[in-house]
Amino acid sequence: MSVRVRYAPSPTGMQHIGGIRTALFNYFFARSQKGSFILRVEDTDQERSSNEALQDLYETLDWLGIDCDEGPLVGGAYGPYTQSERIELYKEYAQKLIEDNKAYRCYCTPERLDELRAKQVAEKSKQHGYDRHCRHLTDEERQKLEAQGLTSVIRLKVPLEGKTTFHDLLMGDITRRNSDVNPDPVLLKSDGFPTYHLANVIDDHLMNISHIMRAQEWIPSGPLHILLYEAFGWEPPLYCHLPMVMGKDGQKLSKRHGATAVRDFRAKGYLPEALLNYVSMVGWSYDSEREFFSKADLCELFSLEKINKAPGVFDYKKLDWYNGMYIRQKTDEELTALLLPFLVEAGFVRQPLRADDSHKIAALIPLVKERLKVLSDVVEMSRFLFTEIEAPTVESLLPKKQDAATTLAALKKALVLLSQLDSVEDAKIEEQLVAIATELDCKVNGVFMPIRVAVTGSHVSPPLFDSIRLLGLETTLTRLKRAITILEDEVA
RNA sequence: GUCUCCAUCGUCUAGUGGUUAGGACAUCGGGUUUUCAUCCCGACAACGGGGGUUCAAUUCCCCCUGGAGAUGCCA
């Protein structure tokens, strides 16, 4: 049997971690089995579907490098791949179900259903869900309602007795009493659009899908879908319910846990290979040692057997670690290209680059490479190079356990020293600055730190001499003088 | 409430009917270093509880507990 799997998101929001994890597992499974990966857009919710979400879907898959064998953009033999373009199909199949006495029209208003639900909750009723009111309508009653021009939906006749079992590749057999399955779920909505259950089952069948890999939150509707396949007289595909991705509190990952939209990770400067690698490790592992996998590796090595059953917590810190590792693997040229948009956006440089900016950036890259967790970190890390910095405070200029007078002396000596230089390229700078510490009988850091703060505005910066070289002698001296003035005021 | 699923360090996980239960992230120490980071070394840290089965259970079975998900004219 040839493997055909699909990722079938509904474009009702930005693509998020949970979604792409499902997409990735489907994609890797397809590739590892030499099967097909299909994208199907389930835009059956008229109110919530949006074009923005659809564009985000395409951009995200593209960014991650997930290529579809069939889908709305690339076409294929089983199209169309957008459900809103297939509604006539669903109507026909729903109608057929009515003719076969597997489904029925329901004229209940949303208001009545709301009341029903409220009542059930208030009375703590054992019964839940639809009361199957219209299932028992006589033909006369039905004709009467039709004559009134009432809108209707089509509901599935879920068997009242018996049980339904489906097999999950990971979980094994899952059985539910039919009396516990949603009582007669809506298949076709009053707006003529199908619900997820109907469209999903029809399309998976028609598109010849072999394996359904989706998140575990769908397990409860498994039996319902089996019932639908049975109603149509179709053979259901194989199921594999994937463990869910949770937030730190153990609940389904959502916005309140922080960024979950892929585009947000992208904007912050996460690399696609890092996100792809990390997300793939939540719920799947290869062995006890290996943790770095490229997309190509996963396309080759992925296997269903290695999927974990238990849900996994999404660890932002571990993602950061992966991202840092991948950043450090970049060549300077690659990293420059990656970082440039962030520098432009921060207003530090303008494109096309001037020659001096170009040189500056080229020299900057090696300095920040080992310090970046996300690409956007480069902005704060290099701000002192591109913009005027705030005047340092006295406290920030003083190293621990060093008084203002000593610090001032150190800065003054440093200023003299640097002023005498012809070029910041002079290799003797370091040696001579260390000598100042000896002269003043203080720690090396007692000299370096005030200079660092004066020049970069921060206790944390790229290496001092490299920073000075990048900044240029003139600006360095100006900033040193300013710091000296500040300290002089303090001492006086 | 009901139904279903799940259960190894804080987190992601490896693993086995007999192991000093392994790795990674995080955390904490130490080393390298002008700061930070990188890099290196080290430490801390887990089989939820109770019954079985067995010579032997973290591993197999049952119960409990805990967690999650589903209970929509959303997917």
Coordinates of C-alpha atoms (C1' of nucleotides) in Angstrom, one line a residue:
Chain A
M1 CA 0.0 0.0 0.0
S2 CA 1.4 3.4 -0.9
V3 CA 1.5 5.9 1.8
R4 CA -0.6 9.0 1.4
V5 CA -0.9 11.4 4.3
R6 CA -2.2 14.9 4.6
Y7 CA -1.9 17.9 6.8
A8 CA -5.4 19.5 6.9
P9 CA -5.4 22.7 8.8
S10 CA -8.2 25.2 8.9
P11 CA -7.1 28.7 8.1
T12 CA -8.6 30.3 11.2
G13 CA -5.5 31.6 12.8
M14 CA -1.7 31.8 12.4
Q15 CA 0.1 28.5 12.1
H16 CA 1.3 27.5 15.5
I17 CA 3.7 25.0 17.1
G18 CA 1.1 22.3 17.6
G19 CA 0.0 22.6 14.0
I20 CA 3.3 22.4 12.4
R21 CA 4.4 19.6 14.6
T22 CA 1.5 17.6 13.1
A23 CA 2.5 18.8 9.6
L24 CA 6.1 17.8 10.2
F25 CA 5.3 14.3 11.4
N26 CA 3.1 13.7 8.4
Y27 CA 5.7 15.1 6.1
F28 CA 8.5 13.0 7.5
F29 CA 6.4 9.9 7.5
A30 CA 5.5 10.5 3.9
R31 CA 9.1 11.1 2.9
S32 CA 10.5 8.2 4.9
Q33 CA 7.9 5.9 3.3
K34 CA 8.4 7.3 -0.2
G35 CA 4.8 8.3 0.0
S36 CA 2.9 11.5 -0.8
F37 CA 2.3 14.5 1.5
I38 CA -0.8 16.3 0.7
L39 CA -2.0 19.7 1.9
R40 CA -5.7 20.2 2.3
V41 CA -7.3 23.5 3.4
E42 CA -10.3 22.9 5.6
D43 CA -11.9 26.3 5.3
T44 CA -15.4 25.1 6.2
D45 CA -15.9 27.7 9.0
Q46 CA -17.1 30.7 7.0
E47 CA -16.8 33.0 10.0
R48 CA -13.4 32.2 11.2
S49 CA -11.5 31.4 8.1
S50 CA -9.4 34.2 6.7
N51 CA -7.1 34.9 3.8
E52 CA -4.5 36.2 6.1
A53 CA -4.4 32.8 7.9
L54 CA -4.2 31.1 4.6
Q55 CA -1.3 33.1 3.4
D56 CA 0.4 32.5 6.8
L57 CA 0.0 28.8 6.2
Y58 CA 1.7 28.9 2.9
E59 CA 4.5 31.1 4.1
T60 CA 5.1 29.0 7.2
L61 CA 5.3 25.7 5.2
D62 CA 7.6 27.4 2.8
W63 CA 9.8 28.8 5.5
L64 CA 10.2 25.4 7.1
G65 CA 10.8 23.8 3.7
I66 CA 7.8 21.5 3.8
D67 CA 7.0 20.9 0.2
C68 CA 3.6 19.4 -0.7
D69 CA 3.1 16.8 -3.4
E70 CA -0.5 17.8 -3.8
G71 CA -2.3 20.8 -2.5
P72 CA -4.1 24.0 -3.4
L73 CA -1.0 25.6 -4.9
V74 CA 0.5 22.7 -6.7
G75 CA -2.6 20.9 -7.7
G76 CA -2.9 17.1 -8.0
A77 CA -5.1 14.3 -9.2
Y78 CA -7.5 14.5 -6.3
G79 CA -8.3 18.2 -6.3
P80 CA -9.6 20.6 -5.5
Y81 CA -7.7 20.7 -2.2
T82 CA -9.7 23.5 -0.7
Q83 CA -12.8 22.4 0.9
S84 CA -14.8 25.5 0.2
E85 CA -14.4 24.5 -3.5
R86 CA -15.9 21.1 -2.8
I87 CA -19.2 22.0 -1.0
E88 CA -21.4 20.5 -3.7
L89 CA -19.7 17.2 -3.1
Y90 CA -20.4 17.2 0.6
K91 CA -24.0 18.1 0.0
E92 CA -24.4 15.2 -2.3
Y93 CA -22.9 12.8 0.1
A94 CA -24.9 14.1 3.0
Q95 CA -28.1 13.8 0.9
K96 CA -27.1 10.2 0.1
L97 CA -26.8 9.5 3.8
I98 CA -30.4 10.7 4.3
E99 CA -31.6 8.5 1.5
D100 CA -29.9 5.6 3.1
N101 CA -31.5 6.4 6.4
K102 CA -28.1 7.1 8.0
A103 CA -28.8 10.7 8.5
Y104 CA -31.7 13.1 8.9
R105 CA -32.7 16.7 8.7
C106 CA -32.9 18.7 11.9
Y107 CA -34.9 21.9 12.2
C108 CA -33.9 22.8 15.7
T109 CA -32.8 26.4 16.1
P110 CA -29.5 27.4 17.7
E111 CA -31.5 29.0 20.4
R112 CA -33.3 25.8 21.3
L113 CA -29.9 24.0 21.4
D114 CA -28.5 26.6 23.7
E115 CA -31.4 26.3 26.0
L116 CA -31.1 22.6 26.0
R117 CA -27.5 22.7 26.8
A118 CA -28.0 25.3 29.6
K119 CA -30.7 23.1 31.0
Q120 CA -28.6 20.0 31.0
V121 CA -25.8 21.9 32.8
A122 CA -28.1 23.4 35.4
E123 CA -29.8 20.1 36.1
K124 CA -26.5 18.2 36.1
S125 CA -28.3 15.9 33.7
K126 CA -26.6 12.7 32.8
Q127 CA -27.7 13.3 29.2
H128 CA -25.5 15.7 27.3
G129 CA -25.7 17.1 23.8
Y130 CA -28.5 17.0 21.4
D131 CA -31.7 15.3 22.5
R132 CA -32.3 13.8 19.0
H133 CA -35.6 15.7 18.8
C134 CA -35.8 15.7 15.0
R135 CA -34.6 12.2 14.6
H136 CA -38.1 11.1 15.6
L137 CA -40.0 13.4 13.3
T138 CA -42.7 11.8 11.2
D139 CA -42.8 12.5 7.5
E140 CA -45.9 14.7 8.0
E141 CA -44.2 16.8 10.7
R142 CA -41.1 17.1 8.5
Q143 CA -43.1 18.3 5.5
K144 CA -44.9 20.8 7.7
L145 CA -41.6 22.3 8.9
E146 CA -40.2 22.3 5.3
A147 CA -43.4 24.1 4.2
Q148 CA -42.7 26.8 6.8
G149 CA -39.4 27.4 5.0
L150 CA -37.3 26.6 8.1
T151 CA -33.6 26.1 7.6
S152 CA -32.2 22.8 8.6
V153 CA -29.0 20.9 9.2
I154 CA -28.2 17.3 8.5
R155 CA -27.3 15.1 11.4
L156 CA -25.8 11.7 11.5
K157 CA -27.9 8.9 13.0
V158 CA -25.5 7.5 15.6
P159 CA -26.6 4.0 16.5
L160 CA -28.2 4.0 19.9
E161 CA -26.7 0.7 21.0
G162 CA -23.5 -1.2 20.5
K163 CA -20.0 0.0 20.6
T164 CA -17.4 1.2 18.0
T165 CA -13.8 0.4 18.0
F166 CA -11.0 1.8 16.0
H167 CA -7.4 0.8 15.9
D168 CA -4.7 3.3 16.6
L169 CA -1.1 2.5 15.5
L170 CA 0.2 4.0 18.7
M171 CA -2.5 3.5 21.2
G172 CA -3.9 0.2 20.1
D173 CA -7.7 -0.4 20.1
I174 CA -9.9 2.4 21.3
T175 CA -13.5 1.5 22.0
R176 CA -16.4 3.7 22.8
R177 CA -20.0 2.8 23.5
N178 CA -22.2 4.3 20.8
S179 CA -24.3 5.8 23.5
D180 CA -21.2 7.8 24.5
V181 CA -20.5 9.1 21.1
N182 CA -21.8 12.6 20.3
P183 CA -25.6 12.2 19.9
D184 CA -26.2 12.8 16.3
P185 CA -23.6 15.4 15.3
V186 CA -24.3 17.9 12.6
L187 CA -22.8 16.9 9.3
L188 CA -24.0 19.7 7.1
K189 CA -24.5 23.1 8.6
S190 CA -27.4 25.4 7.8
D191 CA -25.2 27.5 5.6
G192 CA -24.6 24.5 3.3
F193 CA -21.1 24.0 4.5
P194 CA -20.0 20.7 5.9
T195 CA -18.7 20.3 9.4
Y196 CA -15.2 19.0 10.0
H197 CA -16.4 15.5 10.6
L198 CA -18.2 15.1 7.2
A199 CA -15.7 16.9 5.0
N200 CA -12.8 15.3 6.7
V201 CA -14.1 11.8 6.2
I202 CA -15.3 12.3 2.6
D203 CA -12.0 13.9 1.6
D204 CA -9.8 11.4 3.2
H205 CA -11.7 8.7 1.4
L206 CA -11.8 10.4 -1.9
M207 CA -8.2 11.5 -1.7
N208 CA -7.2 8.0 -1.0
I209 CA -5.5 8.9 2.3
S210 CA -3.8 5.9 3.8
H211 CA -2.8 7.2 7.3
I212 CA -4.5 9.8 9.4
M213 CA -1.9 11.4 11.7
R214 CA -3.4 14.1 13.8
A215 CA -3.2 15.3 17.4
Q216 CA -4.6 13.2 20.2
E217 CA -7.3 15.8 20.9
W218 CA -9.1 14.0 18.0
I219 CA -9.2 10.6 19.7
P220 CA -12.7 11.2 21.0
S221 CA -14.0 11.7 17.5
G222 CA -12.4 8.6 16.2
P223 CA -15.4 6.3 16.8
L224 CA -17.6 8.9 15.3
H225 CA -15.5 8.9 12.1
I226 CA -15.6 5.2 12.0
L227 CA -19.4 5.3 12.2
L228 CA -19.3 7.7 9.2
Y229 CA -17.1 5.4 7.2
E230 CA -19.5 2.6 8.0
A231 CA -22.5 4.7 7.0
F232 CA -20.9 5.3 3.7
G233 CA -19.7 1.8 3.3
W234 CA -16.1 2.8 3.1
E235 CA -13.0 1.3 4.5
P236 CA -11.4 3.7 7.1
P237 CA -7.7 4.6 6.8
L238 CA -5.1 3.8 9.5
Y239 CA -5.0 6.0 12.4
C240 CA -2.1 7.4 14.4
H241 CA -2.9 10.0 17.0
L242 CA 0.1 12.2 17.9
P243 CA 0.9 13.3 21.4
M244 CA 0.0 16.8 22.1
V245 CA 2.3 19.7 22.7
M246 CA 1.7 21.3 26.1
G247 CA 2.6 24.5 27.8
K248 CA 4.6 24.6 31.0
D249 CA 1.5 24.3 33.1
G250 CA 0.7 21.0 31.4
Q251 CA -2.2 22.4 29.4
K252 CA -2.6 22.5 25.7
L253 CA -0.1 25.0 24.3
S254 CA -1.7 28.3 23.7
K255 CA -1.0 32.0 23.4
R256 CA -0.9 32.5 27.2
H257 CA 2.2 30.4 27.3
G258 CA 4.1 32.9 25.1
A259 CA 4.8 32.8 21.5
T260 CA 3.1 29.9 19.7
A261 CA 2.7 31.3 16.2
V262 CA 5.5 30.2 13.9
R263 CA 5.7 33.7 12.4
D264 CA 6.5 35.1 15.8
F265 CA 9.4 32.7 16.2
R266 CA 10.5 33.7 12.8
A267 CA 10.3 37.4 13.6
K268 CA 12.3 37.0 16.8
G269 CA 15.1 35.3 14.8
Y270 CA 14.7 31.6 15.2
L271 CA 16.1 29.6 12.4
P272 CA 13.8 27.2 10.6
E273 CA 16.2 24.4 11.0
A274 CA 16.3 24.9 14.7
L275 CA 12.6 25.1 15.1
L276 CA 12.1 22.1 12.9
N277 CA 14.7 20.1 14.8
Y278 CA 13.4 21.0 18.2
V279 CA 9.7 20.6 17.4
S280 CA 10.4 17.2 16.0
M281 CA 12.0 16.1 19.3
V282 CA 8.8 16.7 21.2
G283 CA 7.1 13.4 21.0
W284 CA 9.7 11.7 18.9
S285 CA 13.2 10.5 19.4
Y286 CA 15.7 8.5 17.5
D287 CA 17.9 7.1 20.2
S288 CA 19.3 8.1 23.5
E289 CA 22.2 10.1 22.1
R290 CA 21.5 11.9 18.9
E291 CA 19.8 15.3 19.1
F292 CA 20.7 17.1 15.9
F293 CA 18.6 16.3 12.9
S294 CA 18.3 18.1 9.6
K295 CA 15.1 18.0 7.6
A296 CA 16.8 15.5 5.3
D297 CA 17.8 13.3 8.2
L298 CA 14.3 13.2 9.5
C299 CA 12.9 12.5 6.1
E300 CA 15.0 9.4 6.1
L301 CA 15.0 8.3 9.8
F302 CA 11.5 9.2 11.0
S303 CA 9.4 6.2 12.1
L304 CA 6.1 5.8 13.7
E305 CA 7.4 3.3 16.3
K306 CA 9.5 6.0 17.9
I307 CA 6.7 8.3 18.6
N308 CA 6.0 8.8 22.2
K309 CA 2.5 8.3 23.6
A310 CA 2.6 10.9 26.4
P311 CA 2.1 14.6 25.7
G312 CA 5.2 16.8 25.8
V313 CA 5.9 20.2 27.3
F314 CA 7.3 22.8 24.9
D315 CA 10.5 24.0 26.4
Y316 CA 11.4 27.5 25.1
K317 CA 14.8 27.3 26.7
K318 CA 15.8 24.2 24.8
L319 CA 14.6 25.8 21.6
D320 CA 16.9 28.7 22.4
W321 CA 19.8 26.3 22.9
Y322 CA 19.1 24.6 19.6
N323 CA 18.9 28.0 17.9
G324 CA 22.2 29.1 19.3
M325 CA 23.8 26.0 18.1
Y326 CA 22.5 26.4 14.6
I327 CA 23.5 30.0 14.6
R328 CA 27.0 29.1 15.4
Q329 CA 27.1 26.6 12.6
K330 CA 26.5 29.4 10.1
T331 CA 29.3 30.8 8.1
D332 CA 30.0 34.5 8.7
E333 CA 28.5 35.2 5.2
E334 CA 25.4 33.3 6.0
L335 CA 25.0 34.9 9.3
T336 CA 25.5 38.4 7.8
A337 CA 22.6 37.8 5.4
L338 CA 20.5 36.6 8.3
L339 CA 21.3 39.4 10.6
L340 CA 21.1 42.3 8.1
P341 CA 17.3 42.6 8.1
F342 CA 17.3 43.0 11.9
L343 CA 19.9 45.8 11.7
V344 CA 17.9 47.5 9.0
E345 CA 14.7 47.2 10.9
A346 CA 16.4 48.7 14.0
G347 CA 17.4 51.6 11.8
F348 CA 21.1 51.0 12.3
V349 CA 21.9 50.7 8.6
R350 CA 20.2 51.4 5.4
Q351 CA 20.2 49.4 2.2
P352 CA 22.0 49.4 -0.1
L353 CA 24.8 49.3 2.4
R354 CA 27.5 52.0 2.5
A355 CA 31.0 50.6 2.3
D356 CA 31.8 51.6 5.9
D357 CA 28.7 49.9 7.3
S358 CA 29.5 46.9 5.2
H359 CA 32.9 46.7 6.8
K360 CA 31.6 47.3 10.2
I361 CA 29.0 44.5 9.9
A362 CA 31.5 42.1 8.5
A363 CA 33.7 42.7 11.6
L364 CA 30.8 42.6 13.9
I365 CA 29.5 39.2 12.9
P366 CA 32.3 37.1 14.4
L367 CA 31.9 39.0 17.7
V368 CA 28.2 38.3 18.1
K369 CA 28.1 34.8 16.6
E370 CA 28.8 33.1 19.9
R371 CA 26.6 35.3 21.9
L372 CA 23.3 35.1 20.0
K373 CA 20.4 33.0 21.1
V374 CA 18.1 34.5 18.6
L375 CA 19.0 36.7 15.6
S376 CA 17.2 39.7 17.0
D377 CA 19.6 39.7 19.9
V378 CA 22.0 41.4 17.6
V379 CA 20.1 44.7 17.9
E380 CA 20.8 45.3 21.6
M381 CA 24.2 43.7 21.2
S382 CA 25.4 46.2 18.6
R383 CA 23.3 49.2 19.4
F384 CA 26.4 51.1 20.8
L385 CA 28.0 50.8 17.4
F386 CA 25.3 52.4 15.4
T387 CA 23.6 54.9 17.7
E388 CA 24.4 57.4 20.3
I389 CA 24.2 55.8 23.8
E390 CA 22.8 57.2 26.9
A391 CA 25.3 58.8 29.3
P392 CA 26.4 56.2 31.9
T393 CA 25.5 56.7 35.5
V394 CA 28.2 57.0 38.2
E395 CA 27.1 53.6 39.7
S396 CA 27.4 51.8 36.4
L397 CA 30.9 53.2 35.9
L398 CA 32.2 52.0 39.2
P399 CA 33.5 48.4 39.4
K400 CA 32.7 46.5 42.5
K401 CA 34.9 47.5 45.4
Q402 CA 36.5 50.4 43.6
D403 CA 36.1 54.0 44.5
A404 CA 35.4 56.9 42.1
A405 CA 38.8 58.4 42.4
T406 CA 40.6 55.3 41.3
T407 CA 38.2 54.7 38.5
L408 CA 38.5 58.3 37.4
A409 CA 42.3 58.0 37.4
A410 CA 42.0 54.8 35.3
L411 CA 39.8 56.4 32.7
K412 CA 42.0 59.5 32.5
K413 CA 45.1 57.4 31.9
A414 CA 43.2 55.4 29.3
L415 CA 42.2 58.5 27.6
V416 CA 45.7 59.8 27.4
L417 CA 46.9 56.5 26.1
L418 CA 44.3 56.2 23.4
S419 CA 44.7 59.8 22.4
Q420 CA 48.3 59.2 21.5
L421 CA 47.5 56.4 19.2
D422 CA 47.5 56.9 15.4
S423 CA 45.3 54.0 14.9
V424 CA 43.0 51.8 16.8
E425 CA 44.6 48.9 15.1
D426 CA 47.6 49.3 17.4
A427 CA 48.2 46.0 19.0
K428 CA 49.8 47.6 22.0
I429 CA 46.6 48.9 23.4
E430 CA 45.8 46.0 25.5
E431 CA 49.2 45.7 27.0
Q432 CA 49.3 49.3 28.0
L433 CA 45.8 49.3 29.5
V434 CA 46.8 46.3 31.6
A435 CA 49.8 48.4 32.7
I436 CA 47.5 51.1 34.0
A437 CA 46.0 48.5 36.4
T438 CA 49.4 47.7 37.7
E439 CA 50.2 51.4 38.1
L440 CA 47.0 52.1 40.1
D441 CA 47.3 48.8 41.9
C442 CA 43.9 47.7 41.0
K443 CA 42.4 44.7 39.2
V444 CA 42.5 44.6 35.4
N445 CA 38.8 44.7 35.4
G446 CA 38.9 47.9 37.4
V447 CA 40.3 49.5 34.3
F448 CA 38.5 47.6 31.7
M449 CA 35.0 47.7 33.1
P450 CA 34.7 51.5 33.3
I451 CA 36.0 51.8 29.8
R452 CA 33.6 49.2 28.6
V453 CA 30.7 51.0 30.3
A454 CA 31.8 54.4 29.0
V455 CA 32.2 53.1 25.5
T456 CA 29.4 50.6 25.1
G457 CA 27.0 51.7 27.7
S458 CA 26.8 48.3 29.2
H459 CA 28.6 45.9 31.5
V460 CA 28.0 43.2 28.9
S461 CA 29.4 43.7 25.5
P462 CA 31.5 42.1 22.8
P463 CA 35.2 42.0 23.6
L464 CA 36.4 45.5 24.5
F465 CA 39.2 46.1 22.0
D466 CA 37.2 44.7 19.2
S467 CA 34.4 47.0 20.2
I468 CA 36.7 50.0 20.3
R469 CA 38.1 49.2 16.9
L470 CA 34.7 48.9 15.5
L471 CA 33.5 52.1 17.1
G472 CA 36.5 54.1 15.9
L473 CA 38.9 56.2 17.8
E474 CA 37.0 59.4 17.6
T475 CA 33.8 58.2 19.1
T476 CA 35.6 56.1 21.7
L477 CA 37.5 59.2 22.9
T478 CA 34.3 61.3 23.0
R479 CA 32.6 58.7 25.1
L480 CA 35.5 58.3 27.4
K481 CA 35.7 62.1 28.0
R482 CA 32.0 62.1 28.8
A483 CA 32.5 59.4 31.4
I484 CA 35.4 61.3 32.9
T485 CA 33.3 64.4 33.2
I486 CA 30.6 62.5 35.0
L487 CA 33.0 61.0 37.4
E488 CA 34.8 64.3 38.0
D489 CA 31.4 65.8 39.0
E490 CA 31.0 63.0 41.4
V491 CA 34.5 63.2 43.0
A492 CA 34.2 67.0 43.3
Chain B
rG1 C1' -20.6 15.3 35.6
rU2 C1' -19.6 11.6 31.6
rC3 C1' -16.3 9.3 28.1
rU4 C1' -11.4 8.4 26.3
rC5 C1' -6.2 8.6 26.6
rC6 C1' -1.6 9.1 29.2
rA7 C1' 2.3 8.4 33.5
rU8 C1' 11.1 7.5 33.9
rC9 C1' 15.1 13.5 36.8
rG10 C1' 12.1 20.5 36.9
rU11 C1' 11.7 19.7 31.1
rC12 C1' 12.5 16.5 26.5
rU13 C1' 13.7 11.6 26.5
rA14 C1' 16.7 6.3 26.3
rG15 C1' 16.2 1.8 28.4
rU16 C1' 15.5 -3.2 30.6
rG17 C1' 11.9 -9.2 33.8
rG18 C1' 18.1 -9.1 37.0
rU19 C1' 21.6 -2.0 34.8
rU20 C1' 25.8 2.0 39.4
rA21 C1' 18.4 3.5 35.4
rG22 C1' 21.9 6.5 30.2
rG23 C1' 21.8 11.3 27.4
rA24 C1' 20.2 16.4 26.4
rC25 C1' 18.1 21.3 28.2
rA26 C1' 17.6 24.0 32.6
rU27 C1' 19.9 24.8 37.4
rC28 C1' 24.3 24.9 40.5
rG29 C1' 29.7 24.6 41.0
rG30 C1' 34.7 24.8 38.7
rG31 C1' 38.2 25.9 34.6
rU32 C1' 39.4 29.1 30.1
rU33 C1' 38.4 34.5 29.3
rU34 C1' 39.0 42.0 30.0
rU35 C1' 32.7 41.5 30.8
rC36 C1' 29.1 38.4 28.7
rA37 C1' 28.9 34.3 25.7
rU38 C1' 31.3 30.1 23.6
rC39 C1' 34.2 25.9 24.9
rC40 C1' 35.8 22.2 28.7
rC41 C1' 35.1 19.6 33.5
rG42 C1' 31.9 18.4 37.5
rA43 C1' 27.4 18.2 40.7
rC44 C1' 22.3 17.9 41.7
rA45 C1' 18.1 15.2 40.0
rA46 C1' 13.4 10.3 38.1
rC47 C1' 11.0 4.9 37.5
rG48 C1' 3.4 8.4 41.3
rG49 C1' 0.9 4.9 45.2
rG50 C1' -1.2 0.0 46.4
rG51 C1' -2.1 -4.9 45.0
rG52 C1' -0.9 -9.1 42.2
rU53 C1' 2.2 -12.5 38.4
rU54 C1' 7.4 -14.0 39.1
rC55 C1' 13.2 -16.6 42.0
rA56 C1' 13.3 -11.4 40.5
rA57 C1' 9.6 -6.0 38.7
rU58 C1' 10.8 0.6 36.8
rU59 C1' 9.6 -3.1 32.9
rC60 C1' 3.7 -7.6 32.6
rC61 C1' -1.7 -7.4 34.7
rC62 C1' -5.4 -4.9 38.0
rC63 C1' -7.0 -0.8 41.2
rC64 C1' -6.1 4.0 42.9
rU65 C1' -4.1 8.7 42.3
rG66 C1' -2.6 12.5 39.2
rG67 C1' -2.6 14.9 34.5
rA68 C1' -4.7 15.8 29.8
rG69 C1' -8.3 15.8 26.0
rA70 C1' -13.3 15.6 24.3
rU71 C1' -18.1 16.5 25.3
rG72 C1' -20.5 23.0 19.5
rC73 C1' -24.3 24.5 13.1
rC74 C1' -15.0 25.3 15.7
rA75 C1' -11.6 22.6 13.8

